[in-house]
Structure formats: C-alpha cells, structure tokens
Short mmCIF file of C-alpha atoms and ligand atoms in Angstrom, two decimals:
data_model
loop_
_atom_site.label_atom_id
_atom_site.label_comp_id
_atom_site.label_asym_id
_atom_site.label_seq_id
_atom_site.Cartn_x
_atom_site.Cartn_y
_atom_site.Cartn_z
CA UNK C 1 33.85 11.41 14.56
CA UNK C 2 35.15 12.64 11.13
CA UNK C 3 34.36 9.90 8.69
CA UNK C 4 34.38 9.48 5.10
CA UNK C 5 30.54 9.52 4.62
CA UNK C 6 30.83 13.27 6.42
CA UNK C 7 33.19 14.64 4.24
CA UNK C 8 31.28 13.48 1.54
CA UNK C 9 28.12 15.16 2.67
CA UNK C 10 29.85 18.01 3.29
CA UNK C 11 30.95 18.53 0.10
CA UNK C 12 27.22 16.86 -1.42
CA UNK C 13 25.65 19.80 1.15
CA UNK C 14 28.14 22.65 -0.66
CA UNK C 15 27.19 21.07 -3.92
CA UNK C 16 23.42 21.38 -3.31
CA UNK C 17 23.60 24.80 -1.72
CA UNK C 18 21.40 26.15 -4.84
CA UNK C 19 19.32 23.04 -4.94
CA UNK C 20 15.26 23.54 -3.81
CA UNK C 21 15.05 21.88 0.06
CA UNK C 22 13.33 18.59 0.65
CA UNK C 23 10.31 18.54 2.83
CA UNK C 24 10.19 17.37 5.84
CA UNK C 25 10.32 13.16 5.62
CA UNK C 26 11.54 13.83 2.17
CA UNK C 27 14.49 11.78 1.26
CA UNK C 28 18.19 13.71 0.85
CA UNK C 29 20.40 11.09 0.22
CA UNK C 30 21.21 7.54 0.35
CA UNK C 31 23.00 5.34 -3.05
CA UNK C 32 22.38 6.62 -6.38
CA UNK C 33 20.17 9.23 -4.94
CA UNK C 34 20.88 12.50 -7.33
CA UNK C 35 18.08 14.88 -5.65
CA UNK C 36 18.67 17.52 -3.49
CA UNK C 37 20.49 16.96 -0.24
CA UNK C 38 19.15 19.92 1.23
CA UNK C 39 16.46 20.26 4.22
CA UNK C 40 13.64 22.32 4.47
CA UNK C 41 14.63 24.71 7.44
CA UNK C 42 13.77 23.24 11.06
CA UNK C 43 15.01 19.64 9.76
CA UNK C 44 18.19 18.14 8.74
CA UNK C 45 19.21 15.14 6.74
CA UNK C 46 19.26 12.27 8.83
CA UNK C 47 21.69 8.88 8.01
CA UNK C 48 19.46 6.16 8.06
CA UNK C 49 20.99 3.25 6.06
CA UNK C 50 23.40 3.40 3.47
CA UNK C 51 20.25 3.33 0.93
CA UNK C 52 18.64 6.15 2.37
CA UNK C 53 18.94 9.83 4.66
CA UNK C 54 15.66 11.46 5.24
CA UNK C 55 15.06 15.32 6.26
CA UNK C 56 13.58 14.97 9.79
CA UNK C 57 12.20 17.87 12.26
CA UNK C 58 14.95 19.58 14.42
CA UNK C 59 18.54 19.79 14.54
CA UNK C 60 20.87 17.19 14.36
CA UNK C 61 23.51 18.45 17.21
CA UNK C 62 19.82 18.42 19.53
CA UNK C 63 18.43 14.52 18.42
CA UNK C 64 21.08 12.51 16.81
CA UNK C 65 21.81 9.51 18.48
CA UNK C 66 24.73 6.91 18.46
CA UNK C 67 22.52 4.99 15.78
CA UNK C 68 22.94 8.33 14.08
CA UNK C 69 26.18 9.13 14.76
CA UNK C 70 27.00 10.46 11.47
CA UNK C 71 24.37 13.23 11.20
CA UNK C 72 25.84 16.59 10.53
CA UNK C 73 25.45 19.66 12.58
CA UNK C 74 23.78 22.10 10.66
CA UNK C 75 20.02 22.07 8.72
CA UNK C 76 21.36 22.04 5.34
CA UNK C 77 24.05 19.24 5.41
CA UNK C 78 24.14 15.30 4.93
CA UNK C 79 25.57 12.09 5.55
CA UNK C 80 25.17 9.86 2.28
CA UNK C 81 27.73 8.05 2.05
CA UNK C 82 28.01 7.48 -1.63
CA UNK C 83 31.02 4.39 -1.02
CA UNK C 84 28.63 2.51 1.11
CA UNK C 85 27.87 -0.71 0.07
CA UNK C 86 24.23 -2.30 1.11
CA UNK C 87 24.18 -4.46 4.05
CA UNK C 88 20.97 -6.64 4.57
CA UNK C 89 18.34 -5.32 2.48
CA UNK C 90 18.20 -6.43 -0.87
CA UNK C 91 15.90 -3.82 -2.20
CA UNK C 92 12.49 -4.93 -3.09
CA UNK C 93 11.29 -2.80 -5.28
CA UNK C 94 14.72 -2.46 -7.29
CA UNK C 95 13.92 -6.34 -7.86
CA UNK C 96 10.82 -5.69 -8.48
CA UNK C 97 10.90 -3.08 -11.21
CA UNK C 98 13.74 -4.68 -13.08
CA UNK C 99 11.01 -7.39 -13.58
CA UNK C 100 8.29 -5.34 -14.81
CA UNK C 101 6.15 -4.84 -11.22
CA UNK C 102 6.04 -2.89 -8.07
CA UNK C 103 6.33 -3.68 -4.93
CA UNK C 104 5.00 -1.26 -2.43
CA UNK C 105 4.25 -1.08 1.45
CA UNK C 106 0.53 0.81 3.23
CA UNK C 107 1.19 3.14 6.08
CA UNK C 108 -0.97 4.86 8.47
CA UNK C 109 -0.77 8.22 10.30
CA UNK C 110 2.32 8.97 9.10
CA UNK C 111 2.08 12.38 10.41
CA UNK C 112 2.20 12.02 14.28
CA UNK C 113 5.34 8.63 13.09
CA UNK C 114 8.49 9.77 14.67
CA UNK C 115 10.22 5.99 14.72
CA UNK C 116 12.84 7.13 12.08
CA UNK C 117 13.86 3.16 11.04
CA UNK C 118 10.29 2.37 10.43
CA UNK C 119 10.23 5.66 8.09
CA UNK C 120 13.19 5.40 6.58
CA UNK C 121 12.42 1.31 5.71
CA UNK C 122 9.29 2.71 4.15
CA UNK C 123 10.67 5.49 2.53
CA UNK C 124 13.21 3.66 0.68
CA UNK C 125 12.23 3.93 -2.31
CA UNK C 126 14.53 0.74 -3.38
CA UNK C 127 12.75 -1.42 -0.39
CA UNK C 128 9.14 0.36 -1.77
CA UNK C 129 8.48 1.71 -4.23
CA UNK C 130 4.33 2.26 -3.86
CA UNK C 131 2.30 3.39 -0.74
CA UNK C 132 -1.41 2.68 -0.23
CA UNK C 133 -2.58 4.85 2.71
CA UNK C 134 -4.41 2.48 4.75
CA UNK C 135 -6.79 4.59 6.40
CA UNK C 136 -6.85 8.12 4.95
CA UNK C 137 -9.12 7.92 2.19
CA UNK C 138 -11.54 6.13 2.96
CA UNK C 139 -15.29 7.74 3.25
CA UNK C 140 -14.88 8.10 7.16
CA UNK C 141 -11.80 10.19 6.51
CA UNK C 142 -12.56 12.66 3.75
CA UNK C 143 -16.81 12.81 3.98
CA UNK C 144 -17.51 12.91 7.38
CA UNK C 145 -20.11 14.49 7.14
CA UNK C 146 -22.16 14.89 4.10
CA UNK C 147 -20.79 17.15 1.44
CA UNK C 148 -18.37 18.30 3.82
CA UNK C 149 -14.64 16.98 2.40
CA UNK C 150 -11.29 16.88 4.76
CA UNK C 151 -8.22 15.72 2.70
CA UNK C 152 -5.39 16.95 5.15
CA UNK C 153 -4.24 13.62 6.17
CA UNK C 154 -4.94 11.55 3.01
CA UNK C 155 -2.63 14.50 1.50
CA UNK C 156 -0.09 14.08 3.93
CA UNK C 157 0.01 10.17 2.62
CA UNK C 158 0.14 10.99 -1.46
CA UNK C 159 2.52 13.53 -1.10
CA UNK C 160 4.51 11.77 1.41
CA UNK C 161 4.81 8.61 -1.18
CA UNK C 162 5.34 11.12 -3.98
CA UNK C 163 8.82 12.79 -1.76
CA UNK C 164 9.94 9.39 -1.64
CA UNK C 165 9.76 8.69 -4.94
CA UNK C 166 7.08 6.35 -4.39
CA UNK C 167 3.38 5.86 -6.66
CA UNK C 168 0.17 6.10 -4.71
CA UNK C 169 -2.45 3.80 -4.82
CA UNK C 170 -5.67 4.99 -4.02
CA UNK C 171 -7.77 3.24 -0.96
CA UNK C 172 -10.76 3.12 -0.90
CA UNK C 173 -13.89 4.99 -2.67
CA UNK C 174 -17.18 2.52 -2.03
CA UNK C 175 -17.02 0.02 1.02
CA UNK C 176 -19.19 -0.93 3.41
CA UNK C 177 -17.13 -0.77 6.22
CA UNK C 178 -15.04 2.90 7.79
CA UNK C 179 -18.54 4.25 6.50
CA UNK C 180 -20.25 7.37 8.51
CA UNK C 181 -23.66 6.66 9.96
CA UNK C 182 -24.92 9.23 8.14
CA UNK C 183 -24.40 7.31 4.80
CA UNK C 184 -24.90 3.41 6.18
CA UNK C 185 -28.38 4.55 8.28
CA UNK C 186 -29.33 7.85 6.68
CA UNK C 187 -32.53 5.75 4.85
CA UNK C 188 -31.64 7.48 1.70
CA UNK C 189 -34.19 6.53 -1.43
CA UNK C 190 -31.73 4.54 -4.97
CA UNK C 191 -31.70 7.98 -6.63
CA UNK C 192 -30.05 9.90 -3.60
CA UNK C 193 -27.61 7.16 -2.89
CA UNK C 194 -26.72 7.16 -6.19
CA UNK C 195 -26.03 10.63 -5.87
CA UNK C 196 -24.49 10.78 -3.03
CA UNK C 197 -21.80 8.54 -3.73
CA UNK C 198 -21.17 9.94 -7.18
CA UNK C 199 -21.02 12.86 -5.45
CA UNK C 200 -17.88 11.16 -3.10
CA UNK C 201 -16.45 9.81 -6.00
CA UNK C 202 -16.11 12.80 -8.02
CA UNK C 203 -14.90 15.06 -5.27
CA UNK C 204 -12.24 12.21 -4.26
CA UNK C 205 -11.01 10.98 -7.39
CA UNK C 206 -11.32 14.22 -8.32
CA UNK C 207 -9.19 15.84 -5.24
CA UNK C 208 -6.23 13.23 -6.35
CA UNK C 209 -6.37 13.31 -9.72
CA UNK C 210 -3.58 12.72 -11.59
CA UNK C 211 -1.95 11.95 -8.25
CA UNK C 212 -2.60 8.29 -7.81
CA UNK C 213 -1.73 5.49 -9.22
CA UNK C 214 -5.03 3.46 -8.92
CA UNK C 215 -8.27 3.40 -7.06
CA UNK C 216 -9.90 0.33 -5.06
CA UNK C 217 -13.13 1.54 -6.41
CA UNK C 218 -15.40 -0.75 -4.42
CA UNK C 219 -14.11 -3.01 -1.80
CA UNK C 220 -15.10 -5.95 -0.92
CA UNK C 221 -18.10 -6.82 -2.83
CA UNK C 222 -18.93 -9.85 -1.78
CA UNK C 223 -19.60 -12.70 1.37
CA UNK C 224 -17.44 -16.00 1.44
CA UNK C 225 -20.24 -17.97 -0.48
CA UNK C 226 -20.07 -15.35 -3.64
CA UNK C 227 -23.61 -14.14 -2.86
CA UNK C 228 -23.19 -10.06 -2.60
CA UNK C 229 -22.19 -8.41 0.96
CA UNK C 230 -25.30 -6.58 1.85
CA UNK C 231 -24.54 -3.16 2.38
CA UNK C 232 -26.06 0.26 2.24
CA UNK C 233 -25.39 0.55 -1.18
CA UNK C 234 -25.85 -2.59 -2.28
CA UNK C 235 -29.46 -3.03 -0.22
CA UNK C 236 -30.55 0.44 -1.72
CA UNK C 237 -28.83 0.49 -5.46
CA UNK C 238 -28.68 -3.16 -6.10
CA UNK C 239 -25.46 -4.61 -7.81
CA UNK C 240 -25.24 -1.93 -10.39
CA UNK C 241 -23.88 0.01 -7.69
CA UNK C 242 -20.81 -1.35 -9.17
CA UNK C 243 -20.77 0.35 -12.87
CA UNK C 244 -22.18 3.16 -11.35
CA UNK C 245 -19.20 3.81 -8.97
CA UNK C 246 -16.52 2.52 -11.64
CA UNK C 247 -17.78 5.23 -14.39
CA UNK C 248 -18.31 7.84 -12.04
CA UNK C 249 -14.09 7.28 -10.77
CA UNK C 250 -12.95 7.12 -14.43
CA UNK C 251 -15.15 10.51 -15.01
CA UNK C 252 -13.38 11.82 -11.98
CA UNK C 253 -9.43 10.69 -13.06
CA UNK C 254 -9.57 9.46 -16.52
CA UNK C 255 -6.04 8.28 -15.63
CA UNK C 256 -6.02 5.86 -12.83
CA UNK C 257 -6.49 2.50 -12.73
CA UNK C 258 -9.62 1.44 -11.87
CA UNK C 259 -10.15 -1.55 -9.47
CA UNK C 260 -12.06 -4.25 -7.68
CA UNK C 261 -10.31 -5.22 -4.20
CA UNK C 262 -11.71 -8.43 -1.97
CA UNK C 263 -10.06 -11.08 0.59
CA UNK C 264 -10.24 -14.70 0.37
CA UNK C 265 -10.18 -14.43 -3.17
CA UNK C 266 -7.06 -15.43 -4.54
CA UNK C 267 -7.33 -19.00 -5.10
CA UNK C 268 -10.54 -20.73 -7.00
CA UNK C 269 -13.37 -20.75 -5.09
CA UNK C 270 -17.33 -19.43 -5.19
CA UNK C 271 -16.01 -15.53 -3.98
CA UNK C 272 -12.92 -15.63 -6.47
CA UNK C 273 -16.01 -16.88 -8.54
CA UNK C 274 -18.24 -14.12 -8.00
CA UNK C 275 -15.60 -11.71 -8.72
CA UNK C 276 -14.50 -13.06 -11.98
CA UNK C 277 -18.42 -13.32 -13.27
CA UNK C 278 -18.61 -9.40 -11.86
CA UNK C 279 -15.55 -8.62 -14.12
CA UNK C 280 -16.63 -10.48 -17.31
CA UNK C 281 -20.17 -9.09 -16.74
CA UNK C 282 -18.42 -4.88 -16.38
CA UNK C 283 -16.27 -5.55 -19.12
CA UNK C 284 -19.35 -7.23 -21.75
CA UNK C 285 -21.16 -3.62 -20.62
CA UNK C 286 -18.38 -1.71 -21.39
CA UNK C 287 -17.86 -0.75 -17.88
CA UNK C 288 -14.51 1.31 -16.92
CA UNK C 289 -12.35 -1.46 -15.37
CA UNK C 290 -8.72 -2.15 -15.28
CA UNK C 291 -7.71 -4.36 -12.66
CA UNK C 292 -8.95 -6.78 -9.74
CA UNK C 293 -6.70 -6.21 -6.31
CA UNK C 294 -6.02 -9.86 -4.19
CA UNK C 295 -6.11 -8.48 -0.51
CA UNK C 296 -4.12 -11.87 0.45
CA UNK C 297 -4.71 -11.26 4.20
CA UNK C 298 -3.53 -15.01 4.53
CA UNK C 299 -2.47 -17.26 7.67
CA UNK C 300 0.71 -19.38 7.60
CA UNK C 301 0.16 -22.60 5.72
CA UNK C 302 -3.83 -22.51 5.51
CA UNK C 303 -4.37 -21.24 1.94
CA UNK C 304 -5.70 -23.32 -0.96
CA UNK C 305 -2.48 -22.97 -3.97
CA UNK C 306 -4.26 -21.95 -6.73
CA UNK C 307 -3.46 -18.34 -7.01
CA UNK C 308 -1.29 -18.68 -10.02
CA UNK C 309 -4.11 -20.23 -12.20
CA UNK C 310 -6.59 -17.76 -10.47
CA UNK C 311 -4.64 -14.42 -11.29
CA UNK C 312 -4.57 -15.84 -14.63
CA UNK C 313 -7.71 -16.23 -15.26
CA UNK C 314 -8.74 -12.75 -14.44
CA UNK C 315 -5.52 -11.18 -16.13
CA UNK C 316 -6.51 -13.24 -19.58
CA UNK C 317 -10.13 -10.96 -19.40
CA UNK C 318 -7.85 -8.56 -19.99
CA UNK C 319 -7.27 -6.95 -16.82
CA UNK C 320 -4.10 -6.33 -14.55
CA UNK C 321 -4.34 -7.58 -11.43
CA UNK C 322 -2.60 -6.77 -7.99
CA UNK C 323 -1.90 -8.32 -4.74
CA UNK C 324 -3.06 -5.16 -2.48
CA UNK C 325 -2.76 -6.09 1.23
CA UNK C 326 -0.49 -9.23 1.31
CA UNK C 327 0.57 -10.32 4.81
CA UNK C 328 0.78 -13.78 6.60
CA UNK C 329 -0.37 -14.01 10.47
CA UNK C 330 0.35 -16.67 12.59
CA UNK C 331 -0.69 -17.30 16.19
CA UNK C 332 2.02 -16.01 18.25
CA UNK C 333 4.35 -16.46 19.54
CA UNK C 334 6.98 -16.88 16.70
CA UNK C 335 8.86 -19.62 16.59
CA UNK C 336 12.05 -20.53 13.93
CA UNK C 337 9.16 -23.02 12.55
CA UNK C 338 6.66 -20.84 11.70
CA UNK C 339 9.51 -18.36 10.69
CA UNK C 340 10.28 -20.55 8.06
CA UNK C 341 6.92 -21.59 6.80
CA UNK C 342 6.04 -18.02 6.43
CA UNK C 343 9.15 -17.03 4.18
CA UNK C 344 8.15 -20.22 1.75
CA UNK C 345 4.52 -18.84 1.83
CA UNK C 346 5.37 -16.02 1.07
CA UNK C 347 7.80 -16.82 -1.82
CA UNK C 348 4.84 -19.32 -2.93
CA UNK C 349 2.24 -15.82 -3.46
CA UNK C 350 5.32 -13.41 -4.88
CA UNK C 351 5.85 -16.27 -7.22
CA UNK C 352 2.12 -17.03 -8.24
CA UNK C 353 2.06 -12.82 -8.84
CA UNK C 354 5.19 -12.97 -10.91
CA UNK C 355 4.70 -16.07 -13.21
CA UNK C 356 1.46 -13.93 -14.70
CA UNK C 357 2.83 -10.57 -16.65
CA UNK C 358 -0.40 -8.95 -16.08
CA UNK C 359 -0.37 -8.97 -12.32
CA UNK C 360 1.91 -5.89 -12.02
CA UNK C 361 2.35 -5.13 -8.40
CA UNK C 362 2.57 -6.50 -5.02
CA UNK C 363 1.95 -4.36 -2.00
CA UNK C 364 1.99 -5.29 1.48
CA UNK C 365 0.15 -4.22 4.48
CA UNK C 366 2.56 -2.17 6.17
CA UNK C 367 6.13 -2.65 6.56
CA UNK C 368 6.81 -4.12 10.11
CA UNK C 369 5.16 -6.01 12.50
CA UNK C 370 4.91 -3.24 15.07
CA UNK C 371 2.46 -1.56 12.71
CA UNK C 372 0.48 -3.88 11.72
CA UNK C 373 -3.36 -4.30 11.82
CA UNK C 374 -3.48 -8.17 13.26
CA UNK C 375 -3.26 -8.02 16.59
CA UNK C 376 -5.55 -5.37 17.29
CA UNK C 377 -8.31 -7.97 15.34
CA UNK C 378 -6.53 -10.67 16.32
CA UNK C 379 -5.05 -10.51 20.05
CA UNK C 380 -3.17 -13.76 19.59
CA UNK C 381 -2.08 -13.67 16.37
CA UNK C 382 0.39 -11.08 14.66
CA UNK C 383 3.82 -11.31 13.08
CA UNK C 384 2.41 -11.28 9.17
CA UNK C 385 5.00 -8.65 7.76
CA UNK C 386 8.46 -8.73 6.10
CA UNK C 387 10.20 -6.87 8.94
CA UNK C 388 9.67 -7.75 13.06
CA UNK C 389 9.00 -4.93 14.93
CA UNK C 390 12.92 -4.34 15.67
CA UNK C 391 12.77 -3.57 11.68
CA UNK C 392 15.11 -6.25 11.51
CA UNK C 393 14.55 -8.36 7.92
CA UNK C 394 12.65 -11.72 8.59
CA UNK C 395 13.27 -14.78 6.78
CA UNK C 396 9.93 -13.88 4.49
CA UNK C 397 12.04 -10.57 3.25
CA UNK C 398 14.54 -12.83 1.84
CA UNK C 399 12.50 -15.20 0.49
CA UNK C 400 10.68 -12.64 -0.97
CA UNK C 401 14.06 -10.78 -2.24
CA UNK C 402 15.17 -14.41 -4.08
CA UNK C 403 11.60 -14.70 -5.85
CA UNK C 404 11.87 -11.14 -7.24
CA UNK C 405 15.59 -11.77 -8.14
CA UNK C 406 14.75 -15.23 -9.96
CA UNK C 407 11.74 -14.17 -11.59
CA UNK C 408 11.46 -15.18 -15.40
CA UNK C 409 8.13 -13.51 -16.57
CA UNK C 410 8.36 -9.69 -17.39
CA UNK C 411 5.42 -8.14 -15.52
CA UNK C 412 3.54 -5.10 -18.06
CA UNK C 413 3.92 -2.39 -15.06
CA UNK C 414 5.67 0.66 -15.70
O1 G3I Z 501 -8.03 7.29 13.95
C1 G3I Z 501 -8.47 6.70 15.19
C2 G3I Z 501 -7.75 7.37 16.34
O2 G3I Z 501 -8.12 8.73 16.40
C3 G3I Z 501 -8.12 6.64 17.63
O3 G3I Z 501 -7.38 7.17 18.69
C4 G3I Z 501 -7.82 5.15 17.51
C5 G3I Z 501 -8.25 4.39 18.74
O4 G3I Z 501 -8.54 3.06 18.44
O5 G3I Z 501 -8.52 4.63 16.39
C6 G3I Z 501 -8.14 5.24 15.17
O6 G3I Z 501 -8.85 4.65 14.14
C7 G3I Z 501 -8.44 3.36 13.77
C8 G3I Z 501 -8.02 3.38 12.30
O7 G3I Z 501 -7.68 2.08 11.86
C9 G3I Z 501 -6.81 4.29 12.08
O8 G3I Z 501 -5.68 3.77 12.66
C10 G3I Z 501 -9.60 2.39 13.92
O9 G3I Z 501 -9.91 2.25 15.30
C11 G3I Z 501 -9.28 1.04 13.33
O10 G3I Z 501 -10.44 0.22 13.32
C12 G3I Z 501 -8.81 1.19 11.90
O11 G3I Z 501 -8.43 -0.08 11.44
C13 G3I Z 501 -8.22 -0.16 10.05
C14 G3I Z 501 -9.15 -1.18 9.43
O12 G3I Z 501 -8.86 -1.30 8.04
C15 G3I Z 501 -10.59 -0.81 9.57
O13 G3I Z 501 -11.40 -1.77 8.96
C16 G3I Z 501 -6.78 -0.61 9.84
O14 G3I Z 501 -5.90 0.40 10.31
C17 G3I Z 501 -6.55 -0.84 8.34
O15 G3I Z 501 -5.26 -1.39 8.17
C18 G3I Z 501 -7.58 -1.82 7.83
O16 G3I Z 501 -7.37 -2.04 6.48
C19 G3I Z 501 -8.27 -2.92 5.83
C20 G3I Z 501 -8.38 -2.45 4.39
O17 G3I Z 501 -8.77 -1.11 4.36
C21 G3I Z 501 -9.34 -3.32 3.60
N1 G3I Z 501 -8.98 -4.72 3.69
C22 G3I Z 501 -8.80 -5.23 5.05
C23 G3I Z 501 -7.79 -4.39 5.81
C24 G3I Z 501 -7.50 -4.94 7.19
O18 G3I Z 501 -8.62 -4.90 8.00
#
C-alpha cells in the first residue's frame, strides 16, 4: 500500500543517494533521525516504530511482513515516517539526558539476534541510549587462553552501540567468575598474577580505548558479610589486587571511567560498607577511581530503602556512581499485583539514582524479559525487565518514564 511514510522515504532514499550506507543493524531512520537512510548492500531499512528503522540483512520484497508492511522494495530505500507521532514509548533515555543521566540497556550475542522488535527496542537510541555487553568482554571471552586475545564478538557489541548512537560501557576486566581455568587453577606465584592480569588489562582496555564509556574494573569484590570474596586473585595478590588493576586500566585508556561494580550493595549494610571503606581507602592512596556501579539485581518488594542516602554517601567521596544491572524478579507467574509492585519499585530505585547529581546513569539488564538472565538461575522466577517478552511496555516502563520526566536534580553526565 502507498502511504505517506513511503513517499516520504522515497524521497529521504533520493535525498541520501550520496550519503555513506549504514551497517548492517545500523539505524536509517526513525523521528528526528538526520543520518543516512541508506543500507549497506544485502540489507534494507526496515520500519520498526515510528522512533526508529534499522538496516537489516536481505531484501525487503523477500522478509517483510504485515508488521512491516511499509518496508520498501529496494536495498537503498526507507520508511521513516517523519509525521509520525510516538505511540507508547516515552523514550527513556530522551528523559533521561534532558536530566543530566543515561539510561542504557546490556545485550548479549547480538550477532546470531534476528528478533527485529527486540533490536529495534534496543537500538533506539531515545529508549537507550548506553549498552553494556553482558558477556563479551569478560576474561572468558577475549583471553581464553593465555596471551591469546579474541575481540570479534565484544567488537560486534561496541560498535553495534556506537551505530545506534549509543555509549559503551565496558564489562568486565577482573572477576572471579566467567574466568578460564587456566587463570583461576593455573597455581601462578603474586608476581605472575600480577602480571598476568596487567597483562589482560592493558591489552583490553587497551583494544577499546577511547571506545568505551567506562570499565567495571573489578567486579564483585566482596561476600555478603563485607569480608573479601576469595578468589584467585585475591587468595594470590591480596586486596591490593584492587589498585593494581585500577592503575593498570587508567594506563591502558586514560579516558574511561574507572569503576567498582557489586550486588546487594545499594542500601547500607556491612558489603555497601566494605565498598565504601575500599573507595575512601583508593582514593587516600591516590588510586585511579571514578565511580562505584550498584548491580541492583533486586526482587519485588524485598529490598532495604536506603539507596538514596547510600549513593550519596559514595557520590560525596567524590565519585559518580551508576546503577549497572538494575532489574526486579519475581516468582512467576505474573500477576496485575506483582505488576504493580514492580513499577513502584522500580520508580522507588530510578528515583533514589536521580535525587543524587552524581549518580549519572542507570542501565538495565537487558531490555525484555525474553532475554533475560533470571530464569536460567532462577527456574521459577523471571519477569525483572521493563518490557515482557511480547516487547510490549510493562507498567515498570512507565513508572520508570514518569520518574525520569519529574525528576528535579540535574545529574553531572554528559
Ligand atoms: O556462550 C555460550 C554458548 O556457546 C552456549 O551454547 C550456551 C549454553 O548454555 O552458553 C553460553 O554461555 C552463557 C553466557 O551467559 C552467554 O550467554 C553461559 O552459559 C551463561 O552462564 C552466561 O551467563 C551470564 C552470567 O553473567 C554468567 O555469570 C549472563 O548471560 C550474564 O547476564 C550474567 O551477567 C552478570 C554480570 O556479568 C555481573 N553481575 C551479575 C550478572 C547476572 O548474573
């Protein structure tokens, strides 16, 4: 059918006829969008939402569907339909930047992701606006084996987040967990381990400099009581494997942000504890620090409300701080109930982020509930994200949209 938003990308497609091509999953149209409309060749711009088109693999006449009725018929056309007005989504991000913060989504294995509303949600750059690849760079992923570096799929991640106009944040350098055997049991003496992971910190930090945003430098430090998490490097180096780690990423990209990332430790308590004596303690040595990431991996109405006061505390050190992996289970199945407690906790965490300007970003872990990590650690327990696994907004999203949109304390990202 011949509609306005076809003419119009007709006419955008003419326009752009000398403009470079986007890569494939790159965006090529959607409101306000002024890039190129253009697709790399073996893709075409796809109509997702009136927010967003995205170049995907093929041609449209062979896999445009009636939810895509509007796609054009050639490579090198689109469908934006610049008189569109939005529909459901508020745009998160948008919200979120005119207040000073960002407000991004994590994704995984983007590459082999062909569910084009779960891409285009998550490449809207209005809806997100940073990605944290959830799996890609951590030390399983890029030094398999020793010395040996693979980058091909955390590169896929950073520049897909870049094409969609999106900052990276960098995830993870030093963590005990997704850590070869050949680091955790290799029996190596303080001075090789040392090496050996400023070794992986230079050539990672190093591989994405100037490319990220941030860097979880060391994750999770610590056990529920505050005491340290044994690990391999904490057993071998002690707790200076810390400073160690956090110069060795600032030699590496003297331009990210440097950070601490745990769970369970956004309200007061003996690990929120730890982590604040940790930061005072860096920051007294003169350690490279800049910010402390707040997994908030949280479960519907069984958090202590003290995260305002807490992100305070650590922002009035000096240092930004983040919530990194926010989402909020509940033991399934859904109900209206639980619907609705969810959207007020969730309002309750945007709102403890947004009444402290340091705390300069909110990202959750992943976009909708089909993707999420839950149930696969949790058989009984999922729906924790912002969109169901239809990609249809929950309650949360809008509770979430109204705390961004009422939010009275500037935020210092930009
Ligand atoms: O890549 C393999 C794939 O080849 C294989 O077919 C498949 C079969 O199970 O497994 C794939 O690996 C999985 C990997 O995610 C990539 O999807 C692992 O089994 C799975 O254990 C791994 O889970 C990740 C988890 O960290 C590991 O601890 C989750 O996706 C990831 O979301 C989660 O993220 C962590 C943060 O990094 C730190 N904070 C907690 C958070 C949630 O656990």
């Amino acid at each position: 059918m011949l509609n306005r938003g076809l003419v119009l990308g007709a006419v955008a497609a003419i326009a752009a006829q000398s403009a470079q091509a986007v890569a494939v999953y790159g965006q090529c149209g959607g409101l306000n969008w002024t890039g190129s409309t253009v697709c790399d060749a073996g893709s075409y711009c796809l109509y997702s939402n009136p927010y967003y088109s995205q170049c995907v693999p093929g041609t449209a006449s062979t896999t445009a569907t009636a939810t895509t009725s509007s796609a054009t018929t050639t490579s090198t056309t689109t469908t934006t339909s610049a008189s569109a007005t939005p529909t459901s989504l508020r745009g998160l991000h948008a919200l979120a930047k005119a207040k000073g913060r960002y407000f991004g989504t994590a994704t995984d294995q983007l590459w082999t992701n062909t569910d084009t509303a779960y891409l285009a949600i998550t490449g809207n750059s209005s809806e997100f606006g940073a990605n944290t690849p959830g799996n890609q760079q951590k030390w399983d992923a890029t030094e398999k084996s020793r010395n040996v570096f693979t980058y091909t799929n955390g590169d896929y991640e950073v520049a897909w987040a870049e094409n969609h106009s999106q900052i990276a944040r960098g995830h993870t350098l030093v963590w005990h967990s997704q850590l070869p055997s050949w680091v955790s049991s290799g029996g190596f003496d303080n001075a090789t381990l040392i090496s050996i992971m400023e070794n992986h910190i230079a050539n990672v930090a190093g591989h994405y400099k100037g490319q990220v945003y941030s860097w979880d430098v060391v994750n999770e430090p610590f056990n529920e009581d505050g005491t340290w998490r044994t690990s391999v490097f904490y057993n071998t180096i002690g707790p200076s494997y810390v400073a160690i780690a956090l110069r060795a990423a600032r030699a590496a990209d003297p331009t990210a942000k440097l950070y601490l990332n745990d769970y369970n430790t956004d309200w007061t308590g003996s690990k929120s504890d730890a982590m604040y004596a940790l930061a005072q303690s860096l920051i007294a040595q003169g350690v490279p620090l800049d910010g402390i990431g707040f997994q908030a991996h949280l479960i519907v109405n069984s958090f202590s409300r003290t995260f305002q006061a807490n992100y305070q505390r650590f922002a009035d050190l000096g240092l930004d701080v983040a919530i990194t992996e926010l989402d909020i289970r509940m033991t399934l199945p859904t109900t209206d109930a639980l619907l609705a407690s969810q959207a007020e906790n969730y309002k309750y965490v945007v709102n403890a982020c947004l009444a402290v300007s340091r705390c300069v970003g909110i990202t959750v872990w992943d976009t909708s509930d089909d993707y999420s990590w839950i149930p696969s650690v949790f058989p009984t327990q999922g729906a924790a994200l912002l969109f169901d696994a239809n990609k249809k907004p929950k309650p949360a999203y809008y509770s979430v949209a109204d705390a961004l949109a009422a939010a009275t304390v500037k935020g210092t990202w930009s």
